[in-house]
Every structure is written in structure tokens, then in C-alpha cells.
CSV table of C-alpha atoms and ligand atoms in Angstrom, one decimal:
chain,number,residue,atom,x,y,z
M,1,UNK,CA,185.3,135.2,209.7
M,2,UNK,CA,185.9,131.2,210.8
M,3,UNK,CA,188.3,129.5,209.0
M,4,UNK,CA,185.1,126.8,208.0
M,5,UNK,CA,183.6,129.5,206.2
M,6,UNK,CA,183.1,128.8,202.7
M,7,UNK,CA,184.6,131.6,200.1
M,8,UNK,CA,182.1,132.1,197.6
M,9,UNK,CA,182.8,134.6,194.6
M,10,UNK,CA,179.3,136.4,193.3
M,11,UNK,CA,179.8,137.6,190.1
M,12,UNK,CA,177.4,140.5,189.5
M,13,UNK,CA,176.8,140.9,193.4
M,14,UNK,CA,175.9,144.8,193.3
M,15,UNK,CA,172.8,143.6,191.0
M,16,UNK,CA,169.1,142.7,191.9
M,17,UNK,CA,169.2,138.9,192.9
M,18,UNK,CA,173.4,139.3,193.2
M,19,UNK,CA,173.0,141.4,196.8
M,20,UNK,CA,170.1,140.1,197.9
M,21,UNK,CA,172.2,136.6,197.7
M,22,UNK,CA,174.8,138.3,198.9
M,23,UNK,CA,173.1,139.1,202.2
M,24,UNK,CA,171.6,135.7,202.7
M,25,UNK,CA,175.1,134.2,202.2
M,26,UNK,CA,176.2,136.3,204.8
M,27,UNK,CA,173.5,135.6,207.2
M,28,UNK,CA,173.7,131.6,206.6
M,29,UNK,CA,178.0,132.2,207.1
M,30,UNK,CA,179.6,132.1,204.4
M,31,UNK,CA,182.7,134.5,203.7
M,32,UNK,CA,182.1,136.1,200.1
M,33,UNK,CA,183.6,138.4,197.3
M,34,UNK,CA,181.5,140.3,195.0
M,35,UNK,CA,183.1,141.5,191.7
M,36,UNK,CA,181.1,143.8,189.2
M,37,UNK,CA,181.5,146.1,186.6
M,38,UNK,CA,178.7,148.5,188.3
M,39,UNK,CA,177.3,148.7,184.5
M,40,UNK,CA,173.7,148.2,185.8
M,41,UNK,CA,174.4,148.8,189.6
M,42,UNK,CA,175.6,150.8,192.1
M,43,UNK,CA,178.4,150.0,194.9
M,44,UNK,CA,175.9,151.4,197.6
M,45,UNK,CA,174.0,148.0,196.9
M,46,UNK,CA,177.1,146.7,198.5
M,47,UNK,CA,177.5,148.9,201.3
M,48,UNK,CA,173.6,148.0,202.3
M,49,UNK,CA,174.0,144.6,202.4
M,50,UNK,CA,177.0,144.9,204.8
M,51,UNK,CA,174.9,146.9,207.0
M,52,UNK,CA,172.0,144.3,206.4
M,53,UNK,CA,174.0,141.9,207.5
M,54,UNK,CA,174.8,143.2,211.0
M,55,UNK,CA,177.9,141.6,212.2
M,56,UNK,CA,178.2,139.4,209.3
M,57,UNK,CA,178.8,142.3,207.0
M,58,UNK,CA,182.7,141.8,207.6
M,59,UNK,CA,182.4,138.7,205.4
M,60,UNK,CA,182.1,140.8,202.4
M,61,UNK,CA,184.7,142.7,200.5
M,62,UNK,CA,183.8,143.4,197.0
M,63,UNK,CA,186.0,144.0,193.4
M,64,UNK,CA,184.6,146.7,190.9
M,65,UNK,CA,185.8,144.6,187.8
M,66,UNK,CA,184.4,143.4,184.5
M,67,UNK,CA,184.8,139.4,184.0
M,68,UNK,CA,185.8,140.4,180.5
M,69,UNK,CA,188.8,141.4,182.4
M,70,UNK,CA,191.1,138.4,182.6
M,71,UNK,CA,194.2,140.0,184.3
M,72,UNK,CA,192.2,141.1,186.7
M,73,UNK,CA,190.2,138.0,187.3
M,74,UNK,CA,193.3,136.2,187.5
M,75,UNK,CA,194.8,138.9,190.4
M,76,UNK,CA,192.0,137.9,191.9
M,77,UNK,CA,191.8,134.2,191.7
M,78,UNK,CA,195.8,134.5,192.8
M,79,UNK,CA,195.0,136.7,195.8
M,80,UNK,CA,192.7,133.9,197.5
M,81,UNK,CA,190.9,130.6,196.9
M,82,UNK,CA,187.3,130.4,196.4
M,83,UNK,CA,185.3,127.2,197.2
M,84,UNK,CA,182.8,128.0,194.2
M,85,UNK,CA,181.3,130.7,192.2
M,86,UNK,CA,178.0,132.0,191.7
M,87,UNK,CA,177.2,133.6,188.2
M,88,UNK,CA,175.0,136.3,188.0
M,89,UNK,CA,176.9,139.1,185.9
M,90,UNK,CA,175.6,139.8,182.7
M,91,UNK,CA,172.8,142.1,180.2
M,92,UNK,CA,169.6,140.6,180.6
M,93,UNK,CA,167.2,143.2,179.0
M,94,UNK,CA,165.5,141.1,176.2
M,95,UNK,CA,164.7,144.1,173.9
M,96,UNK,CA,167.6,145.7,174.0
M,97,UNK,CA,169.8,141.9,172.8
M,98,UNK,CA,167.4,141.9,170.1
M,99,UNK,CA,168.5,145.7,169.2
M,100,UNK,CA,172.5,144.9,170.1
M,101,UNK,CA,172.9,141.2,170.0
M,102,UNK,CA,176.7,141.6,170.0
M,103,UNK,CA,176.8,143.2,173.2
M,104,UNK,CA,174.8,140.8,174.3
M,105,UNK,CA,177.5,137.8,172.8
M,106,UNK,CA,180.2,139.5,173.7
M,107,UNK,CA,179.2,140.5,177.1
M,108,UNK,CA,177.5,137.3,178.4
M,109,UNK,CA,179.4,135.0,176.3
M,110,UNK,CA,182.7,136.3,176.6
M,111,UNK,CA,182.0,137.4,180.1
M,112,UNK,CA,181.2,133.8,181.3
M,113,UNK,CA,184.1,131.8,179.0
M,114,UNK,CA,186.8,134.2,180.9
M,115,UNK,CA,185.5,133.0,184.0
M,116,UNK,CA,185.1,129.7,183.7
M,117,UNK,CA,188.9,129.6,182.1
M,118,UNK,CA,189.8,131.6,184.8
M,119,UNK,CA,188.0,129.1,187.7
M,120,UNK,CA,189.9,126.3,185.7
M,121,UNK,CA,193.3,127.9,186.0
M,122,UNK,CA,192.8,127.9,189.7
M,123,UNK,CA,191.4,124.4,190.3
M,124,UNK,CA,187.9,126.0,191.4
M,125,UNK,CA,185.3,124.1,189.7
M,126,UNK,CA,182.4,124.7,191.4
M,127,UNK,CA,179.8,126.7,189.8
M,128,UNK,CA,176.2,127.8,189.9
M,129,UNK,CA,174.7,129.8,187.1
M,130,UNK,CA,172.0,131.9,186.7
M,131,UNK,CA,169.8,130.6,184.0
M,132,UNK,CA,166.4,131.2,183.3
M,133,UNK,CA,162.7,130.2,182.3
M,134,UNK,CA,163.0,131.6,179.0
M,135,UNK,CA,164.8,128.4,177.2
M,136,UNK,CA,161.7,127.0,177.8
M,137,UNK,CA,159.9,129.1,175.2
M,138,UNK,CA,156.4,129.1,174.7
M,139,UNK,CA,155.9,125.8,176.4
M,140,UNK,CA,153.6,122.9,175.2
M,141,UNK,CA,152.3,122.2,178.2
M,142,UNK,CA,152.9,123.3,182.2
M,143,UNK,CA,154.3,122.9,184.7
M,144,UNK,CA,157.3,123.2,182.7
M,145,UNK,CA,159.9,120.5,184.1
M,146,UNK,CA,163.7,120.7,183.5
M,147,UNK,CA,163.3,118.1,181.0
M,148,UNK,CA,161.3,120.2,178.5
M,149,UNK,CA,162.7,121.2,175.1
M,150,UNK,CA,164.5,124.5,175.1
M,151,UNK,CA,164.8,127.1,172.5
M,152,UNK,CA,165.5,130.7,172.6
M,153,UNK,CA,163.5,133.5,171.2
M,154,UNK,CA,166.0,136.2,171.3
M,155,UNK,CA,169.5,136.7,171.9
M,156,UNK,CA,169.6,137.5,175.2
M,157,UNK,CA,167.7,133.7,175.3
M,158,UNK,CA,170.7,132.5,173.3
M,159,UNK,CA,173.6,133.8,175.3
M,160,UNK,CA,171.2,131.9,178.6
M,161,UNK,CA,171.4,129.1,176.1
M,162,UNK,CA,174.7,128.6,174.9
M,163,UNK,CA,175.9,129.3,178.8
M,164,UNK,CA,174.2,125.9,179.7
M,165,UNK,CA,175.3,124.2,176.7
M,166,UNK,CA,178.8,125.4,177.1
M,167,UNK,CA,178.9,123.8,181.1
M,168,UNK,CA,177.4,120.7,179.8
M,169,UNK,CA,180.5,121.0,177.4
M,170,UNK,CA,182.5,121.5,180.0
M,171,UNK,CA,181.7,118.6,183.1
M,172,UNK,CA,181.6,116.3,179.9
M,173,UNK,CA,185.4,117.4,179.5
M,174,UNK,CA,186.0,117.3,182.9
M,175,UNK,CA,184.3,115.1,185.6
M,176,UNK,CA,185.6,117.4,188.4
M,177,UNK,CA,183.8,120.1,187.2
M,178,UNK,CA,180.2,120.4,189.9
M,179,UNK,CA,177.7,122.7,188.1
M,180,UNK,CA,174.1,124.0,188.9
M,181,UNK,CA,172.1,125.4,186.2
M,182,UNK,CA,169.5,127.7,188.1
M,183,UNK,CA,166.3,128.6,185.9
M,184,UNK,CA,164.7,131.7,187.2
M,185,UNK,CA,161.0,132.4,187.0
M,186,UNK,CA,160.0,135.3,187.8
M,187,UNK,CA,162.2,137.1,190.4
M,188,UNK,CA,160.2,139.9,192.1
M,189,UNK,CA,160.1,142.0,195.2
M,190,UNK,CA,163.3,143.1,197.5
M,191,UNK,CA,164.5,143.0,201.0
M,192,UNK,CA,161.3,144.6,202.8
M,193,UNK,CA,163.6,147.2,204.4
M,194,UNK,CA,164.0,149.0,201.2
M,195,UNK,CA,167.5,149.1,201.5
M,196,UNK,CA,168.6,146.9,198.7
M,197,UNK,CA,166.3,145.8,195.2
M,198,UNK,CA,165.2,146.8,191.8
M,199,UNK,CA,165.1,150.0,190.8
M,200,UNK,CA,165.1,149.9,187.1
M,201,UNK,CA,166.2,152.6,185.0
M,202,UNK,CA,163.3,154.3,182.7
M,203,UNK,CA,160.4,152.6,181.7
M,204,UNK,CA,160.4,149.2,183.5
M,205,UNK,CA,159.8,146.0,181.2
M,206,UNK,CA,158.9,143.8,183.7
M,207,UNK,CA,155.2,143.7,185.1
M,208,UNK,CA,155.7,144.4,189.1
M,209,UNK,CA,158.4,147.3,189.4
M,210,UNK,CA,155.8,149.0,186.6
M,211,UNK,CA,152.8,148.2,189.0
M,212,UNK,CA,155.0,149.6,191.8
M,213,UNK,CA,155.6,152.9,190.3
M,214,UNK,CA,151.9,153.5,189.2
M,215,UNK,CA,150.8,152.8,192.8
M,216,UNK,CA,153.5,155.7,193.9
M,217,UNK,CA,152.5,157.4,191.3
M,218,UNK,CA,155.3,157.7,189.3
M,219,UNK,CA,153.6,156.4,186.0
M,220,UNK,CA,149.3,157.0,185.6
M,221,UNK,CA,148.4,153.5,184.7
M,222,UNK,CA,149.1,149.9,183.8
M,223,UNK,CA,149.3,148.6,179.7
M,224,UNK,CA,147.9,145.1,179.7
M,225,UNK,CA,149.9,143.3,177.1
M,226,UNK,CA,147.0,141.1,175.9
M,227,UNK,CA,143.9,139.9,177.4
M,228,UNK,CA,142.8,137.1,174.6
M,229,UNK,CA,145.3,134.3,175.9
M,230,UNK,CA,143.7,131.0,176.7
M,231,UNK,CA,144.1,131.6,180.2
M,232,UNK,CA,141.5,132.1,183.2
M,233,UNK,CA,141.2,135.9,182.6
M,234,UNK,CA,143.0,136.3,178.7
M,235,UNK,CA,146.2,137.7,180.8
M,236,UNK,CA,149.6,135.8,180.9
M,237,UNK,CA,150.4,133.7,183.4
M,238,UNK,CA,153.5,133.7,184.9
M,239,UNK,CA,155.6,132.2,188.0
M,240,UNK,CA,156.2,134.8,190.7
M,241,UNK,CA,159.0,134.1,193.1
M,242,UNK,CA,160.0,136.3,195.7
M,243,UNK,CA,163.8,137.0,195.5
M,244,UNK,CA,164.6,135.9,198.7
M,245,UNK,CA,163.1,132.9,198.2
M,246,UNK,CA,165.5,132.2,194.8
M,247,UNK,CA,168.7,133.5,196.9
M,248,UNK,CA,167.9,130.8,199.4
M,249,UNK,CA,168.0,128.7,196.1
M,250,UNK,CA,171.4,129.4,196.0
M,251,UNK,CA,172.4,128.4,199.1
M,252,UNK,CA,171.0,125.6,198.7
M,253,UNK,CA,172.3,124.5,195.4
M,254,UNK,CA,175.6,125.8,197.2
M,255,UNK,CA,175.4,123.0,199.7
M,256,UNK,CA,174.4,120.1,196.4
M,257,UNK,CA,177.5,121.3,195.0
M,258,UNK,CA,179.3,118.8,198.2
M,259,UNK,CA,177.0,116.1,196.7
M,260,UNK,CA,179.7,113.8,195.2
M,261,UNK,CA,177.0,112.6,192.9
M,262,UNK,CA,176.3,115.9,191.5
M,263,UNK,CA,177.8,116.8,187.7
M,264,UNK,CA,176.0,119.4,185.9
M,265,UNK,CA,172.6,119.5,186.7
M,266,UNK,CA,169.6,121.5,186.3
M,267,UNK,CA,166.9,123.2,188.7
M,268,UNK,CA,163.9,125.2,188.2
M,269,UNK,CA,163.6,128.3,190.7
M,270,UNK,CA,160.3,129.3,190.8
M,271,UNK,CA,156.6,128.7,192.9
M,272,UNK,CA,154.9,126.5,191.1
M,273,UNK,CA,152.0,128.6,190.8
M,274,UNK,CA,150.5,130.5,187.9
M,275,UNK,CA,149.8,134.1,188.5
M,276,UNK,CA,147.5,136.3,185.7
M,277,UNK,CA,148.1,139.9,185.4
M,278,UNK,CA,145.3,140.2,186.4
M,279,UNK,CA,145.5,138.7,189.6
M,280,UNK,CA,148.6,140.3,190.3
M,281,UNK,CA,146.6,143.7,190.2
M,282,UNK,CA,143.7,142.8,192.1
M,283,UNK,CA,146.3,141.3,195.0
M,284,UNK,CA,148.5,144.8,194.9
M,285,UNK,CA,145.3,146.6,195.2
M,286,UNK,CA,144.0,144.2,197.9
M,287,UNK,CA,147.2,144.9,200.0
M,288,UNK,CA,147.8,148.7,199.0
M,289,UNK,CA,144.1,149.7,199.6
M,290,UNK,CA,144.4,151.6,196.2
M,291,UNK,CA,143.0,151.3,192.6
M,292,UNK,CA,146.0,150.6,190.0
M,293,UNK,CA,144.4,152.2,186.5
M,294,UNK,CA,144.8,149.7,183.9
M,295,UNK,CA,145.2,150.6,179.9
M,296,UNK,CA,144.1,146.7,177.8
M,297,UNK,CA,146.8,146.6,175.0
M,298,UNK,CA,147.6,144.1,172.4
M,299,UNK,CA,149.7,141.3,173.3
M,300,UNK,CA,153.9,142.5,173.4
M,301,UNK,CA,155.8,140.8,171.1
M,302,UNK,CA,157.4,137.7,172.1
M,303,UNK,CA,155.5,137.0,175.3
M,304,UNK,CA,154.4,133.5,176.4
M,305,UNK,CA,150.9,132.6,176.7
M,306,UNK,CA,151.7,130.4,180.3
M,307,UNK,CA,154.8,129.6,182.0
M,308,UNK,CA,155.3,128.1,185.4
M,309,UNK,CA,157.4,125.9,186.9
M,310,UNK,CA,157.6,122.0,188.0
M,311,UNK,CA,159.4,122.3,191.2
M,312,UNK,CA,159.4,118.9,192.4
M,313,UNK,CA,162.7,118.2,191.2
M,314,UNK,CA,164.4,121.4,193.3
M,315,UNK,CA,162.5,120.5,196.6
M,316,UNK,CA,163.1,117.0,196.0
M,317,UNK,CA,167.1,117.1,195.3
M,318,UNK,CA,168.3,120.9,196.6
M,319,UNK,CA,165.5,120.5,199.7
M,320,UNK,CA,164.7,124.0,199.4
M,321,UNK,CA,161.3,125.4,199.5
M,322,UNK,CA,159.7,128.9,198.5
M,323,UNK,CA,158.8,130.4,202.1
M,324,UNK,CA,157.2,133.5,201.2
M,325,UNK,CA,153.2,132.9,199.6
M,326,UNK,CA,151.6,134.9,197.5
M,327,UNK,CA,149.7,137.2,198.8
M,328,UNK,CA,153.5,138.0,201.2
M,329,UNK,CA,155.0,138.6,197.6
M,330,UNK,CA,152.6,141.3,196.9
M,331,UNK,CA,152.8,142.8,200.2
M,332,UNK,CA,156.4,142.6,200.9
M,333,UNK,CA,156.7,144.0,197.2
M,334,UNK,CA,154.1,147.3,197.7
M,335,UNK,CA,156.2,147.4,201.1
M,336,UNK,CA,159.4,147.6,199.9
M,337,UNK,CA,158.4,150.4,197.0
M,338,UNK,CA,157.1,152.2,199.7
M,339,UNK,CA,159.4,151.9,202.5
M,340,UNK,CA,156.9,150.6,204.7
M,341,UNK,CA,158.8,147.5,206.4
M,342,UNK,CA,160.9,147.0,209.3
M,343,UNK,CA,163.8,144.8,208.5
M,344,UNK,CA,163.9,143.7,211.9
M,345,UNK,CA,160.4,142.3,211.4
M,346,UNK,CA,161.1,140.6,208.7
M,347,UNK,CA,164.9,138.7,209.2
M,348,UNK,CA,162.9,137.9,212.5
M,349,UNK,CA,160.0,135.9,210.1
M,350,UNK,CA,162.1,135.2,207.1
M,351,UNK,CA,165.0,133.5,209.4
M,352,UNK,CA,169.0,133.8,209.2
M,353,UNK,CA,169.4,132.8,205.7
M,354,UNK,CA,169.4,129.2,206.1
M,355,UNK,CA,167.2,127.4,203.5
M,356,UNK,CA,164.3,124.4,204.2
M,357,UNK,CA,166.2,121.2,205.4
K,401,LIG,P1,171.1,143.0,187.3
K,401,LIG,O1,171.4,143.7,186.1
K,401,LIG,O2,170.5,143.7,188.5
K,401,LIG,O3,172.5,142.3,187.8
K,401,LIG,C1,173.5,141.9,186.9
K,401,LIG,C2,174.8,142.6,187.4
K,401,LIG,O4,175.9,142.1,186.5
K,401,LIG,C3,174.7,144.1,187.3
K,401,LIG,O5,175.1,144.6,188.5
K,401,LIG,C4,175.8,144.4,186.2
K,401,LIG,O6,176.4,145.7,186.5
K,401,LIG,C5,176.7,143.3,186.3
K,401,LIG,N1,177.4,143.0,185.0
K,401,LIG,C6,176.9,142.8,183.8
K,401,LIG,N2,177.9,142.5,182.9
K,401,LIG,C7,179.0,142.4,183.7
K,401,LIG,C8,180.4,142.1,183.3
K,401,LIG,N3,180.8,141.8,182.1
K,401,LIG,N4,181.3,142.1,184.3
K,401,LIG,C9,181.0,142.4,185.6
K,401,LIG,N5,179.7,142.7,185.9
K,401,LIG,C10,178.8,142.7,185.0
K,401,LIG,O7,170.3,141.7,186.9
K,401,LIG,P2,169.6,140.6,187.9
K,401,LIG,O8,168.1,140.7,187.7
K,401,LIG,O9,170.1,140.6,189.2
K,401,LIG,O10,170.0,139.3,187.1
K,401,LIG,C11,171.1,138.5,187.5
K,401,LIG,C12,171.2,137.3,186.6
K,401,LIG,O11,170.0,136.5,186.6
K,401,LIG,C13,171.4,137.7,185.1
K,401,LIG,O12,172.4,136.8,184.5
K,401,LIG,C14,170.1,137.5,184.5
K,401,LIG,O13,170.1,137.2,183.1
K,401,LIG,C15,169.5,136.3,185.3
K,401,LIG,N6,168.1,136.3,185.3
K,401,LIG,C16,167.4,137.4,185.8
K,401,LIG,C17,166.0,137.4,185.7
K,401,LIG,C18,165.2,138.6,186.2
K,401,LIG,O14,164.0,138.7,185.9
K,401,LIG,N7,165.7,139.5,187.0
K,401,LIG,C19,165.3,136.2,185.3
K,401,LIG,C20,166.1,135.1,184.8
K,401,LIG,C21,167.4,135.2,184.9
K,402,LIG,N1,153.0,142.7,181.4
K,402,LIG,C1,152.0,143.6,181.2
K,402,LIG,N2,152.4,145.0,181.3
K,402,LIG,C2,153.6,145.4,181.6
K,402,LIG,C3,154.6,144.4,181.8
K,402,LIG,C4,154.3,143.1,181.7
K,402,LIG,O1,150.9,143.3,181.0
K,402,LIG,O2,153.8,146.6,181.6
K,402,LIG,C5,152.7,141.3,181.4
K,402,LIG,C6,153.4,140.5,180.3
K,402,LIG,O3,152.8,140.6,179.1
K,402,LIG,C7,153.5,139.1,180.9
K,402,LIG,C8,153.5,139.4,182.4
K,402,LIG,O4,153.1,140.7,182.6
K,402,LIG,O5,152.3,138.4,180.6
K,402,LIG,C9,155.0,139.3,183.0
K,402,LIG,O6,155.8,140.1,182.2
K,402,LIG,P1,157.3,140.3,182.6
K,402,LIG,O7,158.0,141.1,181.5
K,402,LIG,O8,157.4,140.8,184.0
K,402,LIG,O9,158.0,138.8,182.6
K,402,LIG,P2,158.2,137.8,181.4
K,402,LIG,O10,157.2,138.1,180.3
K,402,LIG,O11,159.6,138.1,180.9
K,402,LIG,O12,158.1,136.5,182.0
């Protein structure tokens, strides 16, 4: 590890989008601590990125802790300095806050109000949070820009709500606080080697890991949620963003954080692209060579008609980019299900971590 290189603290690292920013952190040299409570991970998440990460895997060490924790987030915050933090700990299944919403409260709110007293403590008041698309609602109209009206239509919205209110809050207290608010599309795919991404537990919510395990098999066939929206083929539309692309969003709102301008602002993470159901089947099948079954269902509760994102003001202010298309997102996603990549190949294509610009 250089002595220039940047300590950053990943809260929630052994997660989905935590290690895969973990491992582009490492490859673009930065030094970094992962802390999680392992709740909906596993430390081997950890262990693979180190080994993704080649020589660069030294830069990590990693904390099994749970932020609610705050003698043991202040040990740590003792133990070194940390140049900012990125956010990513927390529940984030939206059925399940509806079901528990205190968990939700106590976990996400708490969770992040420990930290951020905790950062303050220490004098580290840089911080970058994951937010997400889903304070946008059912949006009037799209792309949906970061200065659209927000709402929430479930508590796990609310806690993703409050979090962004509370850091406005916050910088409006104190001026030498730097935040990024980070709104997630739709995060999808993994590190084409396989080695690190999502492997949710039971039935997956979310539309590609369930396509993934109907083309291996693991589940016959695909429920449409609805197919009478006023869309191009009655399916939702939605904003799929690889989730390498989003890590490198990190980094890059990382390096805005040095921006003396910056206070707390906003950016959308996504493609700007809308993407039916539909069309995510007929691109799967395209690349896989193999028919996914499909069951039409009623609409699921909740869901959006269209949501995608305006990401002028991201490529414009963070200059970072989305590098993987489409039709990569699908391949590098029935890849990574299957084990079907090399991830020399790919660090070869995808670069050493470092973002557009
Ligand atoms: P994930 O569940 O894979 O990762 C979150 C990690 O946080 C897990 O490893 C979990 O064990 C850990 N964690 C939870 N509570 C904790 C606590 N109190 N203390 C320490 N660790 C704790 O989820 P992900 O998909 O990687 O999401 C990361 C963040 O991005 C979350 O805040 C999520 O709400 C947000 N987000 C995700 C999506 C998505 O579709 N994946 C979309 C928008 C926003
Ligand atoms: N979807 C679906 N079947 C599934 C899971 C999702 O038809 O098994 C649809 C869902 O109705 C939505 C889109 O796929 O239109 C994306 O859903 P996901 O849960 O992945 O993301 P979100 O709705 O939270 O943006």
C-alpha cells in the first residue's frame, strides 16, 4: 500500500454492489476496510475479491461488525483514519420492510445515525450513500431527473428516504460535511468470473437472478408481473445497470468528494435506457440460445409502470459513464450464472477500475 492511497471504509462490503466496489477500489488503488455484520453475506465474498484483485488484494482487510455497534465502530475509527466512507449496509428487501418495518427503522436508520456520529467524532466527513430509484415513485414522467418529487411507497422506501433527508440535515448543520447521494436503478449482473455477485436466498424478487435460475434450471418458468402497462409491450420498464458500471460510480463520486464546491448532492446511477420484461427475455434467450418459459401474471403490488434515469447530470458533474451496453449486461449476466467467463478476459476489456475521464 502507498502512503497516497486513499483509506476508504465500505460499510456492507461482503454484499452484492459492496465487493464488487470493493474490488474496483482496489484495482483503481485505493487502500480499504470493509465492515459487515455478514447478515445477508458471506466473508468468502471478501476473500474473492482479494484474490480478484491480484496484487492489490493486500489493500483490503475487512471487520465483521454491525454499524449498530458503536463501541466497535468507534475502535475502529480510533485504530485508523479513513478519508471517506461509502454506505452500503443495510435490509433492502421491500416486502419483507412492509412485513417488519421496525427492523427496517431500526436497522437502516439506526445503523446509518451511528455512523455518521461516529464519522463526526473522528473528523471524517466524507460520505457517499447508497440511495435509490425508488424515492422517485411511480414517476410523472421519464427520464426521471434528480430534481423530481420523491415519495416512498414502503418502508424500506422510507428508511432510503429519511437517510437523504437526514444528510441534507446534516451539511446544512455543518458545511464541512461532503456527501453524495447515489440513486440506484437497477443493479444487475456480477463480476463475469463468477467469483463474487448475487446469489439470493429463496425465491428471488428481483426480475434477472429469477431469469438466471430458470435458464439453469433451477425454477421452470418466468411470472410476468403484468403485461397491460402503457408501455411498448404492456411489461414494466425499468433501468438496467450493470454493477460494475454503478461501482465505477463510486469511484467516481469518490473523486467529486475533493471538489471543494461539492456539499450534499445528488446523482442518478443508472443507463438511461428503458428495458421491458419482455425485452430482457428475448435478449437472455438471444445470448443463451435457450427458450426461458414465461407464466403472464397480474401486475405485483407496488410496481412502477416506467422508471429510468436522466443521467446527464452524473456524466456531466461525476464524468463517469456506463461502459457495459445492453446486450453485454445480458451476456455477462447468463455468463456469470453459468460460470462461463474468464476474468482475465474481462479486467482485460472492462479496464483497472478507473472510471471515464
Ligand atoms: P446486500 O444485502 O447484498 O448488501 C448489504 C450488506 O449490508 C449485506 O452484506 C448485509 O449483511 C450488510 N448489513 C445489513 N445491515 C447491516 C448492519 N446493521 N451492520 C453491518 N452490516 C449490515 O445488498 P446490495 O444489493 O449490495 O445493496 C447495497 C445497498 O444498496 C443497500 O443499502 C441497498 O438498499 C442499496 N440499493 C440496492 C439496490 C439493489 O437492487 N440491489 C437498489 C437500490 C439501492
Ligand atoms: N418482474 C417480473 N417477474 C419477476 C420479477 C420481476 O415480471 O419474477 C418485473 C417487475 O414487475 C418489474 C421488473 O420485472 O416490472 C423489474 O422488477 P425488479 O423487482 O427486478 O425491480 P424493481 O421493480 O424493484 O425496479
Amino acid at each position: 500500500m502507498t502512503d497516497m492511497a486513499q483509506k476508504i471504509l465500505v460499510t456492507g462490503g461482503a454484499g452484492y454492489i459492496g465487493s464488487h466496489t470493493l474490488l474496483q477500489l482496489l484495482l483503481g488503488g485505493y487502500a480499504a476496510v470493509g465492515v459487515d455484520n455478514l447478515d445477508n453475506s458471506s466473508q468468502v465474498a471478501i476473500q474473492r475479491v482479494q484474490e480478484l484483485a491480484g496484487e492489490y488484494g493486500q489493500n483490503l482487510s475487512f471487520h465483521k461488525m454491525d454499524l449498530r455497534d458503536k463501541p466497535a465502530l468507534e475502535k475502529l475509527f480510533a485504530s485508523m483514519k479513513f478519508d471517506a466512507v461509502i454506505h452500503f449496509a443495510g435490509l433492502k428487501a421491500v416486502g419483507e420492510s412492509v412485513a417488519k418495518p421496525l427492523n427496517y427503522y431500526d436497522n437502516n436508520l439506526s445503523g446509518t445515525i451511528t455512523l455518521l456520529e461516529v464519522m463526526a467524532a473522528h473528523g471524517c466527513k466524507r460520505f457517499v450513500f447508497s440511495s435509490s430509484a425508488t424515492v422517485y415513485g411511480w414517476p410523472k414522467e421519464v427520464p426521471c431527473t434528480e430534481e423530481f418529487p420523491l415519495s416512498a411507497a414502503s418502508p424500506y422506501g422510507r428508511t432510503k428516504l429519511f437517510i437523504e433527508e437526514i444528510c441534507r440535515d446534516i451539511y446544512h448543520s455543518d458545511s464541512e460535511w461532503k456527501i453524495i447521494l447515489l440513486r440506484y436503478f437497477n443493479p444487475v449482473g456480477a463480476h463475469p468470473s463468477g467469483y463474487i455477485g448475487e446469489d439470493p436466498r429463496g425465491v428471488p424478487n428481483n426480475l434477472m437472478p429469477f431469469v438466471q435460475q430458470v435458464a439453469v434450471g433451477r425454477r421452470p418458468a418466468l411470472t410476468v408481473f403484468g403485461n397491460d402497462y402503457s408501455t411498448k409491450d404492456g411489461t414494466g420498464v425499468r433501468d438496467y445497470i450493470h454493477v460494475l458500471d454503478l461501482a465505477d460510480g463510486h469511484i467516481a463520486a469518490l473523486r467529486k468528494l475533493s471538489d471543494p464546491s461539492i456539499g450534499c448532492e445528488v446523482y442518478n446511477l443508472g443507463t438511461g435506457k428503458g428495458t421491458s420484461v419482455l425485452e430482457i427475455v428475448a435478449s437472455f434467450e438471444k445470448a443463451s440460445k435457450q427458450k426461458i418459459p414465461l407464466v403472464m401474471a397480474g401486475r405485483r403490488p407496488g410496481d412502477t409502470e416506467t422508471v429510468y434515469a436522466s443521467t446527464d447530470k452524473a456524466e456531466r458533474e461525476l464524468k463517469w459513464k456506463i461502459q457495459i451496453s445492453k446486450q453485454e449486461v445480458v451476456r455477462l449476466s447468463r455468463a456469470s450464472s453459468s460460470g462461463k467467463t474468464s476474468k482475465g478476459r474481462f479486467l482485460e476489456s472492462h479496464g483497472n477500475g478507473r472510471v471515464n475521464g
